[in-house]
Amino acid sequence: MLIDNVVTILFCVICAAEIILAKQSFAYIVDQICTRLFRNLILILALLVPVWAGMGLNFSIVLGAMAAQIGVIFVLNFNMSGFLGLLAAFLASVPLSLIFGYMAGRLFNRTKGQEMITGMILGFFSKGIYDLVLMFLCGPVIPIRNKDLLLTSGVGLTTPITLDRATRSAINKLWQLPLDQVIIVGLAAFLAFWILRAVIGRFGRGERIDLGKLRGLIAGMLAGVAYFALRAGSPLFLFAMQTTVIPVATGIIIATVCLYIAYLSRTKLGSDIAAVGQNRAIASAMGIKVNVIRISAIMISTLLAALGQLVFIQEIGNFTTYSAHENVGTFAIAALLVGGASIKKASISHALLGAFLFHTMFIFSPIAGKNLFNDAQVGEYFRVFACYAVIAAALALHAWKTSVAQKNASTSEEK
Amino acid sequence: MKYAGIARVKAGLKSFGLPRIVILLFILFLNMMLFVLDLPVALTFSQCLVRVGINIVLSLAMAPCIMAGTGMNFALPLGIECGLVAGMISLQFNMTGIAGIAAAMLISIPFSVAAGYAYSLLVNRVKGSEMMVSTYVGFSVVALMCIAWLILPFSHPSIVWPIGKGLRTTITLDAWYDRALNNLWALKLWGVDVPVGLFLVAGLFCLAMWLFMRSKAGLMMKAAGANPKYALANGIKVDSMRALGTILSTVLGGVGIIIYAQGFGFYQLYNAPLMMAFPAISAVLIGGASPKKISILNIVLGTVMFQTMLAVAVPVANSMIPEGNLSEVVRTIVSNGVILYALSRMQSGSKE
């Protein structure tokens, strides 16, 4: 139990230490964490389905990020902008990401058991192809109408690519509310849901009121009381809650993705994916087309990654044409693992917790490094190290457990 | 009769592998372009020879790991970092010339053995996922060493930043042993500089590895890698063999980076070693190695092919398309494409 959560616990400690060392205002902390959560969550959620399918952590979500970037370049080329422009960019990235996902899935079916290393190398390989197309073919071979996108020589796209004012944060700006309001409305909706449930249970089905069944209501009430107490007691807290602005529209997209993933796990496809993840041989004997299911899992993941990268790009407002996708896979995977996921098991709550902890570390490492060593660089290297080390540790722990389990299985067979 | 001949040619081509044919044709094409575009042929070939010489020991580092059955050593940066630490020590104490290079190599060995042994403990616990774990162990070590370069107590004014703290990102070796091996007994043949000294050293390492492969320990290591259960039944300590392979590979990585650095004329610290395993891996794969089987011929042939391609691609690409870095893009595609191909072949041969 403890060993399973050691990474998460360690990260809690690191985050707490860094927040203390960074000496930043509470409002700044809340604002930064919220911004990063809304920016990165979909990319992390995109990893879940391949884990269920037993394909490990999908390092090839980089392909989805590339699809999104090509989509954005596509709409900029036709001078579309604003929210509709982003919508068009997403629509353009859908077929691309599905094709990329299909091809990655085909490749993974040839390298069963080594999907992760294949996915990682595939990411590097696709970067080469992506660079070739954008750096040398755009201009001379692929006509680009919008000359602002091209380098002055006429060959290759410029970097970084910047979104115009109307497109920048267009999804985020659709509907923004202070965090305070979002929490109050959220709490109210949560309580209303549980009260409605209790009322329907009592009067609709004539059940007796059972406190055990109403733990959600109680938890919600306690949270509400705690929130209002903090709000009333600490002006600092109130200030932070009121000044932090939440992009509600982006939140709705994230919630939709969560609901889709939760819904997927209850469908036929979802149970097939789980069966394939459990044991390919048995799934195949049950008549499940294992290879097809595996390809679908990667296609879903790549499509979600494209959506995630689009949300990411619109929030930042620009992207470095040739490198914005490079670390997408590594960061998302490290975040998911920090949340307590493993190669075999990952859930939405792992993604949420991981995003929170990982990005807290990411924000405060340089500031803490500066305050501790008088050098921000140390903190920056530390966060990169933490990122790689988390992945290495998770992979090693998983491999170790598997080999111990195999050894135990083989010795018990001999007995 | 005629059909049999064709079938034999087909089988021969198949075992040679499609990517290898494509790369060979590509190299031929590049060499033709060198003459067509009237580029400095002798200079390019000189660079090509140097590149082969300075990369071969890094490629050689793949051999012990593949023999011992731990697959391609993606954790090569571990050895490289040990070599860099030794290199920095040699610079700090003003060791110059060939003696300086030799000293740096010797200093690197204890570091590499210690790091390789520690890492082998991990390798023996993650059987089956060595490649993925090793990649991220390599990355973590590079990131950790980035912090170390900032805080280690080096003080030689030419290797630390004049203002601020930490070692420089790139350290030119002019004052120590810049190209000392390249220039040792160098010959000029038809305008091409032949770095004889460099080749002798590289050849010595190849010979040593060739002898090791045929020694008792080498054969035991190969047996442990090829069929661990069978080897165990025959009294071979599989885990010790895997550890030995990892340590040897790490040592070669450390020595390799010193030869590489003197050939280029500078040490590159911080993030530079991050991706250094990949060219070495691609090279041996192009030469015909697989994650399970390797020979000295694979290593030499692969390094010659891969480095020739890179050395010739740079001037050709630059004169054909001056914008951007086409040769870098070609390198990325070829090097990773070859690794992907090898991974996809690996499965079809083994289980399932």
mmCIF file with all atom_site columns, N, CA and C in Angstrom, chain A residues 59 110-112 114 116-118 120-122 124-125 128 136 153 280 330 373 378 381-382 385 388-389 391-392 395-396 399-400 403, chain B residues 122 125-126 128-129 131-132 135-136 139-140 143-144 146-147 150 165 270 275 278 323 325-326 329 332-333 336-337 340 343-344 347 352:
data_model
loop_
_atom_site.group_PDB
_atom_site.id
_atom_site.type_symbol
_atom_site.label_atom_id
_atom_site.label_alt_id
_atom_site.label_comp_id
_atom_site.label_asym_id
_atom_site.label_entity_id
_atom_site.label_seq_id
_atom_site.pdbx_PDB_ins_code
_atom_site.Cartn_x
_atom_site.Cartn_y
_atom_site.Cartn_z
_atom_site.occupancy
_atom_site.B_iso_or_equiv
_atom_site.pdbx_formal_charge
_atom_site.auth_seq_id
_atom_site.auth_comp_id
_atom_site.auth_asym_id
_atom_site.auth_atom_id
_atom_site.pdbx_PDB_model_num
ATOM 1   N N  . PHE A 1 59  ? 3.318  6.922   -25.258 1.00 0.00 ? 59  PHE A N  1
ATOM 2   C CA . PHE A 1 59  ? 4.276  7.978   -25.577 1.00 0.00 ? 59  PHE A CA 1
ATOM 3   C C  . PHE A 1 59  ? 3.971  8.617   -26.922 1.00 0.00 ? 59  PHE A C  1
ATOM 4   N N  . ARG A 1 110 ? 2.583  -4.780  -34.061 1.00 0.00 ? 110 ARG A N  1
ATOM 5   C CA . ARG A 1 110 ? 3.762  -5.547  -34.474 1.00 0.00 ? 110 ARG A CA 1
ATOM 6   C C  . ARG A 1 110 ? 4.807  -5.612  -33.368 1.00 0.00 ? 110 ARG A C  1
ATOM 7   N N  . THR A 1 111 ? 4.652  -4.798  -32.336 1.00 0.00 ? 111 THR A N  1
ATOM 8   C CA . THR A 1 111 ? 5.687  -4.746  -31.294 1.00 0.00 ? 111 THR A CA 1
ATOM 9   C C  . THR A 1 111 ? 5.070  -4.975  -29.916 1.00 0.00 ? 111 THR A C  1
ATOM 10  N N  . LYS A 1 112 ? 4.138  -5.947  -29.840 1.00 0.00 ? 112 LYS A N  1
ATOM 11  C CA . LYS A 1 112 ? 3.445  -6.187  -28.568 1.00 0.00 ? 112 LYS A CA 1
ATOM 12  C C  . LYS A 1 112 ? 4.447  -6.442  -27.456 1.00 0.00 ? 112 LYS A C  1
ATOM 13  N N  . GLN A 1 114 ? 6.408  -4.225  -26.265 1.00 0.00 ? 114 GLN A N  1
ATOM 14  C CA . GLN A 1 114 ? 7.402  -3.145  -26.294 1.00 0.00 ? 114 GLN A CA 1
ATOM 15  C C  . GLN A 1 114 ? 6.745  -1.857  -26.793 1.00 0.00 ? 114 GLN A C  1
ATOM 16  N N  . MET A 1 116 ? 5.788  0.836   -25.332 1.00 0.00 ? 116 MET A N  1
ATOM 17  C CA . MET A 1 116 ? 6.221  2.135   -24.818 1.00 0.00 ? 116 MET A CA 1
ATOM 18  C C  . MET A 1 116 ? 7.489  2.630   -25.510 1.00 0.00 ? 116 MET A C  1
ATOM 19  N N  . ILE A 1 117 ? 8.479  1.747   -25.612 1.00 0.00 ? 117 ILE A N  1
ATOM 20  C CA . ILE A 1 117 ? 9.717  2.176   -26.270 1.00 0.00 ? 117 ILE A CA 1
ATOM 21  C C  . ILE A 1 117 ? 9.421  2.468   -27.742 1.00 0.00 ? 117 ILE A C  1
ATOM 22  N N  . THR A 1 118 ? 8.539  1.660   -28.347 1.00 0.00 ? 118 THR A N  1
ATOM 23  C CA . THR A 1 118 ? 8.172  1.916   -29.738 1.00 0.00 ? 118 THR A CA 1
ATOM 24  C C  . THR A 1 118 ? 7.499  3.277   -29.859 1.00 0.00 ? 118 THR A C  1
ATOM 25  N N  . MET A 1 120 ? 7.830  5.827   -27.952 1.00 0.00 ? 120 MET A N  1
ATOM 26  C CA . MET A 1 120 ? 8.770  6.921   -27.749 1.00 0.00 ? 120 MET A CA 1
ATOM 27  C C  . MET A 1 120 ? 9.610  7.175   -29.001 1.00 0.00 ? 120 MET A C  1
ATOM 28  N N  . ILE A 1 121 ? 10.132 6.081   -29.576 1.00 0.00 ? 121 ILE A N  1
ATOM 29  C CA . ILE A 1 121 ? 10.942 6.231   -30.786 1.00 0.00 ? 121 ILE A CA 1
ATOM 30  C C  . ILE A 1 121 ? 10.057 6.735   -31.926 1.00 0.00 ? 121 ILE A C  1
ATOM 31  N N  . LEU A 1 122 ? 8.794  6.262   -31.954 1.00 0.00 ? 122 LEU A N  1
ATOM 32  C CA . LEU A 1 122 ? 7.873  6.735   -32.988 1.00 0.00 ? 122 LEU A CA 1
ATOM 33  C C  . LEU A 1 122 ? 7.692  8.246   -32.879 1.00 0.00 ? 122 LEU A C  1
ATOM 34  N N  . PHE A 1 124 ? 9.939  10.405  -31.805 1.00 0.00 ? 124 PHE A N  1
ATOM 35  C CA . PHE A 1 124 ? 11.143 11.036  -32.371 1.00 0.00 ? 124 PHE A CA 1
ATOM 36  C C  . PHE A 1 124 ? 11.122 10.967  -33.893 1.00 0.00 ? 124 PHE A C  1
ATOM 37  N N  . PHE A 1 125 ? 10.723 9.787   -34.397 1.00 0.00 ? 125 PHE A N  1
ATOM 38  C CA . PHE A 1 125 ? 10.698 9.573   -35.843 1.00 0.00 ? 125 PHE A CA 1
ATOM 39  C C  . PHE A 1 125 ? 9.706  10.542  -36.503 1.00 0.00 ? 125 PHE A C  1
ATOM 40  N N  . GLY A 1 128 ? 10.866 13.970  -37.010 1.00 0.00 ? 128 GLY A N  1
ATOM 41  C CA . GLY A 1 128 ? 11.667 14.129  -38.223 1.00 0.00 ? 128 GLY A CA 1
ATOM 42  C C  . GLY A 1 128 ? 10.796 14.367  -39.442 1.00 0.00 ? 128 GLY A C  1
ATOM 43  N N  . PHE A 1 136 ? 10.605 22.154  -45.025 1.00 0.00 ? 136 PHE A N  1
ATOM 44  C CA . PHE A 1 136 ? 11.117 22.144  -46.401 1.00 0.00 ? 136 PHE A CA 1
ATOM 45  C C  . PHE A 1 136 ? 10.034 22.036  -47.454 1.00 0.00 ? 136 PHE A C  1
ATOM 46  N N  . SER A 1 153 ? 12.526 33.539  -46.716 1.00 0.00 ? 153 SER A N  1
ATOM 47  C CA . SER A 1 153 ? 13.052 32.872  -47.907 1.00 0.00 ? 153 SER A CA 1
ATOM 48  C C  . SER A 1 153 ? 11.958 32.179  -48.706 1.00 0.00 ? 153 SER A C  1
ATOM 49  N N  . ARG A 1 280 ? -4.494 -10.850 -23.381 1.00 0.00 ? 280 ARG A N  1
ATOM 50  C CA . ARG A 1 280 ? -4.767 -10.857 -24.824 1.00 0.00 ? 280 ARG A CA 1
ATOM 51  C C  . ARG A 1 280 ? -5.251 -12.218 -25.310 1.00 0.00 ? 280 ARG A C  1
ATOM 52  N N  . THR A 1 330 ? 6.152  13.222  -22.428 1.00 0.00 ? 330 THR A N  1
ATOM 53  C CA . THR A 1 330 ? 6.904  13.041  -21.187 1.00 0.00 ? 330 THR A CA 1
ATOM 54  C C  . THR A 1 330 ? 6.207  13.707  -20.008 1.00 0.00 ? 330 THR A C  1
ATOM 55  N N  . PHE A 1 373 ? 19.205 28.014  -3.547  1.00 0.00 ? 373 PHE A N  1
ATOM 56  C CA . PHE A 1 373 ? 20.597 27.985  -4.018  1.00 0.00 ? 373 PHE A CA 1
ATOM 57  C C  . PHE A 1 373 ? 21.012 29.307  -4.636  1.00 0.00 ? 373 PHE A C  1
ATOM 58  N N  . VAL A 1 378 ? 19.094 25.662  -11.009 1.00 0.00 ? 378 VAL A N  1
ATOM 59  C CA . VAL A 1 378 ? 19.084 24.410  -10.250 1.00 0.00 ? 378 VAL A CA 1
ATOM 60  C C  . VAL A 1 378 ? 17.668 23.859  -10.186 1.00 0.00 ? 378 VAL A C  1
ATOM 61  N N  . TYR A 1 381 ? 16.558 22.453  -13.576 1.00 0.00 ? 381 TYR A N  1
ATOM 62  C CA . TYR A 1 381 ? 17.097 21.115  -13.827 1.00 0.00 ? 381 TYR A CA 1
ATOM 63  C C  . TYR A 1 381 ? 16.449 20.095  -12.910 1.00 0.00 ? 381 TYR A C  1
ATOM 64  N N  . PHE A 1 382 ? 16.140 20.537  -11.688 1.00 0.00 ? 382 PHE A N  1
ATOM 65  C CA . PHE A 1 382 ? 15.527 19.599  -10.748 1.00 0.00 ? 382 PHE A CA 1
ATOM 66  C C  . PHE A 1 382 ? 14.185 19.114  -11.269 1.00 0.00 ? 382 PHE A C  1
ATOM 67  N N  . PHE A 1 385 ? 14.683 16.645  -13.911 1.00 0.00 ? 385 PHE A N  1
ATOM 68  C CA . PHE A 1 385 ? 15.120 15.390  -13.307 1.00 0.00 ? 385 PHE A CA 1
ATOM 69  C C  . PHE A 1 385 ? 13.942 14.663  -12.686 1.00 0.00 ? 385 PHE A C  1
ATOM 70  N N  . TYR A 1 388 ? 11.810 12.894  -15.333 1.00 0.00 ? 388 TYR A N  1
ATOM 71  C CA . TYR A 1 388 ? 12.385 11.660  -15.868 1.00 0.00 ? 388 TYR A CA 1
ATOM 72  C C  . TYR A 1 388 ? 12.451 10.583  -14.790 1.00 0.00 ? 388 TYR A C  1
ATOM 73  N N  . ALA A 1 389 ? 12.832 11.004  -13.576 1.00 0.00 ? 389 ALA A N  1
ATOM 74  C CA . ALA A 1 389 ? 13.022 10.020  -12.513 1.00 0.00 ? 389 ALA A CA 1
ATOM 75  C C  . ALA A 1 389 ? 11.702 9.349   -12.150 1.00 0.00 ? 389 ALA A C  1
ATOM 76  N N  . ILE A 1 391 ? 9.215  8.752   -14.138 1.00 0.00 ? 391 ILE A N  1
ATOM 77  C CA . ILE A 1 391 ? 8.909  7.760   -15.175 1.00 0.00 ? 391 ILE A CA 1
ATOM 78  C C  . ILE A 1 391 ? 9.811  6.543   -15.005 1.00 0.00 ? 391 ILE A C  1
ATOM 79  N N  . ALA A 1 392 ? 11.117 6.784   -14.793 1.00 0.00 ? 392 ALA A N  1
ATOM 80  C CA . ALA A 1 392 ? 12.041 5.662   -14.615 1.00 0.00 ? 392 ALA A CA 1
ATOM 81  C C  . ALA A 1 392 ? 11.620 4.807   -13.427 1.00 0.00 ? 392 ALA A C  1
ATOM 82  N N  . LEU A 1 395 ? 8.389  2.789   -14.173 1.00 0.00 ? 395 LEU A N  1
ATOM 83  C CA . LEU A 1 395 ? 8.662  1.681   -15.086 1.00 0.00 ? 395 LEU A CA 1
ATOM 84  C C  . LEU A 1 395 ? 9.419  0.578   -14.363 1.00 0.00 ? 395 LEU A C  1
ATOM 85  N N  . ALA A 1 396 ? 10.432 0.989   -13.569 1.00 0.00 ? 396 ALA A N  1
ATOM 86  C CA . ALA A 1 396 ? 11.253 -0.001  -12.887 1.00 0.00 ? 396 ALA A CA 1
ATOM 87  C C  . ALA A 1 396 ? 10.430 -0.759  -11.846 1.00 0.00 ? 396 ALA A C  1
ATOM 88  N N  . ALA A 1 399 ? 8.174  -3.227  -13.634 1.00 0.00 ? 399 ALA A N  1
ATOM 89  C CA . ALA A 1 399 ? 8.917  -4.359  -14.172 1.00 0.00 ? 399 ALA A CA 1
ATOM 90  C C  . ALA A 1 399 ? 9.369  -5.285  -13.046 1.00 0.00 ? 399 ALA A C  1
ATOM 91  N N  . TRP A 1 400 ? 9.761  -4.694  -11.936 1.00 0.00 ? 400 TRP A N  1
ATOM 92  C CA . TRP A 1 400 ? 10.219 -5.467  -10.786 1.00 0.00 ? 400 TRP A CA 1
ATOM 93  C C  . TRP A 1 400 ? 9.082  -6.333  -10.249 1.00 0.00 ? 400 TRP A C  1
ATOM 94  N N  . SER A 1 403 ? 8.290  -9.195  -12.541 1.00 0.00 ? 403 SER A N  1
ATOM 95  C CA . SER A 1 403 ? 9.245  -10.301 -12.542 1.00 0.00 ? 403 SER A CA 1
ATOM 96  C C  . SER A 1 403 ? 9.163  -11.086 -11.239 1.00 0.00 ? 403 SER A C  1
ATOM 97  N N  . LEU B 2 122 ? 19.755 -2.670  -10.855 1.00 0.00 ? 122 LEU B N  1
ATOM 98  C CA . LEU B 2 122 ? 18.409 -2.344  -11.347 1.00 0.00 ? 122 LEU B CA 1
ATOM 99  C C  . LEU B 2 122 ? 18.067 -3.210  -12.564 1.00 0.00 ? 122 LEU B C  1
ATOM 100 N N  . ARG B 2 125 ? 16.656 -6.493  -12.059 1.00 0.00 ? 125 ARG B N  1
ATOM 101 C CA . ARG B 2 125 ? 15.329 -6.582  -11.456 1.00 0.00 ? 125 ARG B CA 1
ATOM 102 C C  . ARG B 2 125 ? 14.229 -6.205  -12.438 1.00 0.00 ? 125 ARG B C  1
ATOM 103 N N  . VAL B 2 126 ? 14.575 -5.766  -13.605 1.00 0.00 ? 126 VAL B N  1
ATOM 104 C CA . VAL B 2 126 ? 13.531 -5.318  -14.549 1.00 0.00 ? 126 VAL B CA 1
ATOM 105 C C  . VAL B 2 126 ? 13.619 -6.098  -15.854 1.00 0.00 ? 126 VAL B C  1
ATOM 106 N N  . GLY B 2 128 ? 13.048 -7.878  -19.132 1.00 0.00 ? 128 GLY B N  1
ATOM 107 C CA . GLY B 2 128 ? 11.956 -7.797  -20.095 1.00 0.00 ? 128 GLY B CA 1
ATOM 108 C C  . GLY B 2 128 ? 11.623 -6.360  -20.457 1.00 0.00 ? 128 GLY B C  1
ATOM 109 N N  . SER B 2 129 ? 11.885 -5.408  -19.545 1.00 0.00 ? 129 SER B N  1
ATOM 110 C CA . SER B 2 129 ? 11.623 -4.009  -19.906 1.00 0.00 ? 129 SER B CA 1
ATOM 111 C C  . SER B 2 129 ? 12.894 -3.188  -19.802 1.00 0.00 ? 129 SER B C  1
ATOM 112 N N  . MET B 2 131 ? 14.931 -1.978  -21.950 1.00 0.00 ? 131 MET B N  1
ATOM 113 C CA . MET B 2 131 ? 15.156 -0.853  -22.869 1.00 0.00 ? 131 MET B CA 1
ATOM 114 C C  . MET B 2 131 ? 14.417 0.398   -22.417 1.00 0.00 ? 131 MET B C  1
ATOM 115 N N  . MET B 2 132 ? 13.140 0.210   -21.999 1.00 0.00 ? 132 MET B N  1
ATOM 116 C CA . MET B 2 132 ? 12.352 1.368   -21.585 1.00 0.00 ? 132 MET B CA 1
ATOM 117 C C  . MET B 2 132 ? 12.920 1.963   -20.288 1.00 0.00 ? 132 MET B C  1
ATOM 118 N N  . THR B 2 135 ? 16.210 3.804   -20.937 1.00 0.00 ? 135 THR B N  1
ATOM 119 C CA . THR B 2 135 ? 16.055 5.117   -21.559 1.00 0.00 ? 135 THR B CA 1
ATOM 120 C C  . THR B 2 135 ? 15.852 6.182   -20.499 1.00 0.00 ? 135 THR B C  1
ATOM 121 N N  . TYR B 2 136 ? 14.927 5.900   -19.574 1.00 0.00 ? 136 TYR B N  1
ATOM 122 C CA . TYR B 2 136 ? 14.603 6.929   -18.594 1.00 0.00 ? 136 TYR B CA 1
ATOM 123 C C  . TYR B 2 136 ? 15.641 7.024   -17.487 1.00 0.00 ? 136 TYR B C  1
ATOM 124 N N  . PHE B 2 139 ? 18.044 9.369   -19.132 1.00 0.00 ? 139 PHE B N  1
ATOM 125 C CA . PHE B 2 139 ? 17.542 10.747  -19.099 1.00 0.00 ? 139 PHE B CA 1
ATOM 126 C C  . PHE B 2 139 ? 17.678 11.335  -17.687 1.00 0.00 ? 139 PHE B C  1
ATOM 127 N N  . SER B 2 140 ? 17.296 10.531  -16.659 1.00 0.00 ? 140 SER B N  1
ATOM 128 C CA . SER B 2 140 ? 17.352 11.044  -15.283 1.00 0.00 ? 140 SER B CA 1
ATOM 129 C C  . SER B 2 140 ? 18.775 11.398  -14.902 1.00 0.00 ? 140 SER B C  1
ATOM 130 N N  . ALA B 2 143 ? 19.795 14.668  -16.378 1.00 0.00 ? 143 ALA B N  1
ATOM 131 C CA . ALA B 2 143 ? 19.195 15.814  -15.692 1.00 0.00 ? 143 ALA B CA 1
ATOM 132 C C  . ALA B 2 143 ? 19.845 16.036  -14.329 1.00 0.00 ? 143 ALA B C  1
ATOM 133 N N  . LEU B 2 144 ? 20.138 14.921  -13.638 1.00 0.00 ? 144 LEU B N  1
ATOM 134 C CA . LEU B 2 144 ? 20.780 15.035  -12.325 1.00 0.00 ? 144 LEU B CA 1
ATOM 135 C C  . LEU B 2 144 ? 22.180 15.633  -12.475 1.00 0.00 ? 144 LEU B C  1
ATOM 136 N N  . CYS B 2 146 ? 23.125 17.635  -14.709 1.00 0.00 ? 146 CYS B N  1
ATOM 137 C CA . CYS B 2 146 ? 23.006 19.066  -15.017 1.00 0.00 ? 146 CYS B CA 1
ATOM 138 C C  . CYS B 2 146 ? 23.141 19.871  -13.729 1.00 0.00 ? 146 CYS B C  1
ATOM 139 N N  . ILE B 2 147 ? 22.478 19.373  -12.658 1.00 0.00 ? 147 ILE B N  1
ATOM 140 C CA . ILE B 2 147 ? 22.591 20.057  -11.370 1.00 0.00 ? 147 ILE B CA 1
ATOM 141 C C  . ILE B 2 147 ? 24.023 19.939  -10.861 1.00 0.00 ? 147 ILE B C  1
ATOM 142 N N  . LEU B 2 150 ? 26.510 22.317  -12.145 1.00 0.00 ? 150 LEU B N  1
ATOM 143 C CA . LEU B 2 150 ? 26.380 23.653  -11.565 1.00 0.00 ? 150 LEU B CA 1
ATOM 144 C C  . LEU B 2 150 ? 27.074 23.757  -10.215 1.00 0.00 ? 150 LEU B C  1
ATOM 145 N N  . LYS B 2 165 ? 28.081 30.700  -11.473 1.00 0.00 ? 165 LYS B N  1
ATOM 146 C CA . LYS B 2 165 ? 28.795 29.503  -11.031 1.00 0.00 ? 165 LYS B CA 1
ATOM 147 C C  . LYS B 2 165 ? 28.507 28.333  -11.952 1.00 0.00 ? 165 LYS B C  1
ATOM 148 N N  . TYR B 2 270 ? 25.901 19.420  -19.674 1.00 0.00 ? 270 TYR B N  1
ATOM 149 C CA . TYR B 2 270 ? 24.461 19.653  -19.504 1.00 0.00 ? 270 TYR B CA 1
ATOM 150 C C  . TYR B 2 270 ? 23.632 18.733  -20.387 1.00 0.00 ? 270 TYR B C  1
ATOM 151 N N  . MET B 2 275 ? 20.625 12.617  -25.847 1.00 0.00 ? 275 MET B N  1
ATOM 152 C CA . MET B 2 275 ? 20.208 11.780  -26.974 1.00 0.00 ? 275 MET B CA 1
ATOM 153 C C  . MET B 2 275 ? 21.373 10.992  -27.571 1.00 0.00 ? 275 MET B C  1
ATOM 154 N N  . PHE B 2 278 ? 21.212 7.286   -29.050 1.00 0.00 ? 278 PHE B N  1
ATOM 155 C CA . PHE B 2 278 ? 20.470 6.946   -30.258 1.00 0.00 ? 278 PHE B CA 1
ATOM 156 C C  . PHE B 2 278 ? 21.334 6.772   -31.509 1.00 0.00 ? 278 PHE B C  1
ATOM 157 N N  . GLU B 2 323 ? 18.388 26.718  -46.714 1.00 0.00 ? 323 GLU B N  1
ATOM 158 C CA . GLU B 2 323 ? 17.567 27.064  -45.553 1.00 0.00 ? 323 GLU B CA 1
ATOM 159 C C  . GLU B 2 323 ? 17.434 25.862  -44.626 1.00 0.00 ? 323 GLU B C  1
ATOM 160 N N  . ASN B 2 325 ? 17.978 23.075  -41.491 1.00 0.00 ? 325 ASN B N  1
ATOM 161 C CA . ASN B 2 325 ? 19.014 22.090  -41.243 1.00 0.00 ? 325 ASN B CA 1
ATOM 162 C C  . ASN B 2 325 ? 18.537 20.736  -41.756 1.00 0.00 ? 325 ASN B C  1
ATOM 163 N N  . LEU B 2 326 ? 18.570 20.566  -43.078 1.00 0.00 ? 326 LEU B N  1
ATOM 164 C CA . LEU B 2 326 ? 18.025 19.350  -43.684 1.00 0.00 ? 326 LEU B CA 1
ATOM 165 C C  . LEU B 2 326 ? 18.764 18.108  -43.208 1.00 0.00 ? 326 LEU B C  1
ATOM 166 N N  . VAL B 2 329 ? 17.439 16.859  -40.009 1.00 0.00 ? 329 VAL B N  1
ATOM 167 C CA . VAL B 2 329 ? 16.139 16.212  -40.164 1.00 0.00 ? 329 VAL B CA 1
ATOM 168 C C  . VAL B 2 329 ? 16.322 14.803  -40.726 1.00 0.00 ? 329 VAL B C  1
ATOM 169 N N  . THR B 2 332 ? 17.498 12.538  -37.995 1.00 0.00 ? 332 THR B N  1
ATOM 170 C CA . THR B 2 332 ? 16.412 12.132  -37.098 1.00 0.00 ? 332 THR B CA 1
ATOM 171 C C  . THR B 2 332 ? 15.575 11.020  -37.727 1.00 0.00 ? 332 THR B C  1
ATOM 172 N N  . ILE B 2 333 ? 15.206 11.212  -38.991 1.00 0.00 ? 333 ILE B N  1
ATOM 173 C CA . ILE B 2 333 ? 14.328 10.236  -39.634 1.00 0.00 ? 333 ILE B CA 1
ATOM 174 C C  . ILE B 2 333 ? 15.042 8.888   -39.770 1.00 0.00 ? 333 ILE B C  1
ATOM 175 N N  . ASN B 2 336 ? 15.947 7.155   -36.158 1.00 0.00 ? 336 ASN B N  1
ATOM 176 C CA . ASN B 2 336 ? 14.804 6.597   -35.441 1.00 0.00 ? 336 ASN B CA 1
ATOM 177 C C  . ASN B 2 336 ? 14.036 5.590   -36.277 1.00 0.00 ? 336 ASN B C  1
ATOM 178 N N  . GLY B 2 337 ? 14.009 5.813   -37.590 1.00 0.00 ? 337 GLY B N  1
ATOM 179 C CA . GLY B 2 337 ? 13.346 4.858   -38.477 1.00 0.00 ? 337 GLY B CA 1
ATOM 180 C C  . GLY B 2 337 ? 13.985 3.485   -38.362 1.00 0.00 ? 337 GLY B C  1
ATOM 181 N N  . LEU B 2 340 ? 12.972 1.863   -35.083 1.00 0.00 ? 340 LEU B N  1
ATOM 182 C CA . LEU B 2 340 ? 11.587 1.378   -35.176 1.00 0.00 ? 340 LEU B CA 1
ATOM 183 C C  . LEU B 2 340 ? 11.530 0.078   -35.957 1.00 0.00 ? 340 LEU B C  1
ATOM 184 N N  . LEU B 2 343 ? 12.752 -2.751  -33.877 1.00 0.00 ? 343 LEU B N  1
ATOM 185 C CA . LEU B 2 343 ? 11.783 -3.139  -32.852 1.00 0.00 ? 343 LEU B CA 1
ATOM 186 C C  . LEU B 2 343 ? 10.653 -3.955  -33.467 1.00 0.00 ? 343 LEU B C  1
ATOM 187 N N  . SER B 2 344 ? 10.202 -3.543  -34.656 1.00 0.00 ? 344 SER B N  1
ATOM 188 C CA . SER B 2 344 ? 9.080  -4.247  -35.265 1.00 0.00 ? 344 SER B CA 1
ATOM 189 C C  . SER B 2 344 ? 9.495  -5.643  -35.728 1.00 0.00 ? 344 SER B C  1
ATOM 190 N N  . GLN B 2 347 ? 9.756  -8.592  -32.576 1.00 0.00 ? 347 GLN B N  1
ATOM 191 C CA . GLN B 2 347 ? 8.601  -9.330  -32.103 1.00 0.00 ? 347 GLN B CA 1
ATOM 192 C C  . GLN B 2 347 ? 8.297  -10.514 -33.003 1.00 0.00 ? 347 GLN B C  1
ATOM 193 N N  . GLU B 2 352 ? 4.799  -15.361 -29.275 1.00 0.00 ? 352 GLU B N  1
ATOM 194 C CA . GLU B 2 352 ? 3.481  -15.079 -29.875 1.00 0.00 ? 352 GLU B CA 1
ATOM 195 C C  . GLU B 2 352 ? 3.461  -15.279 -31.365 1.00 0.00 ? 352 GLU B C  1
#
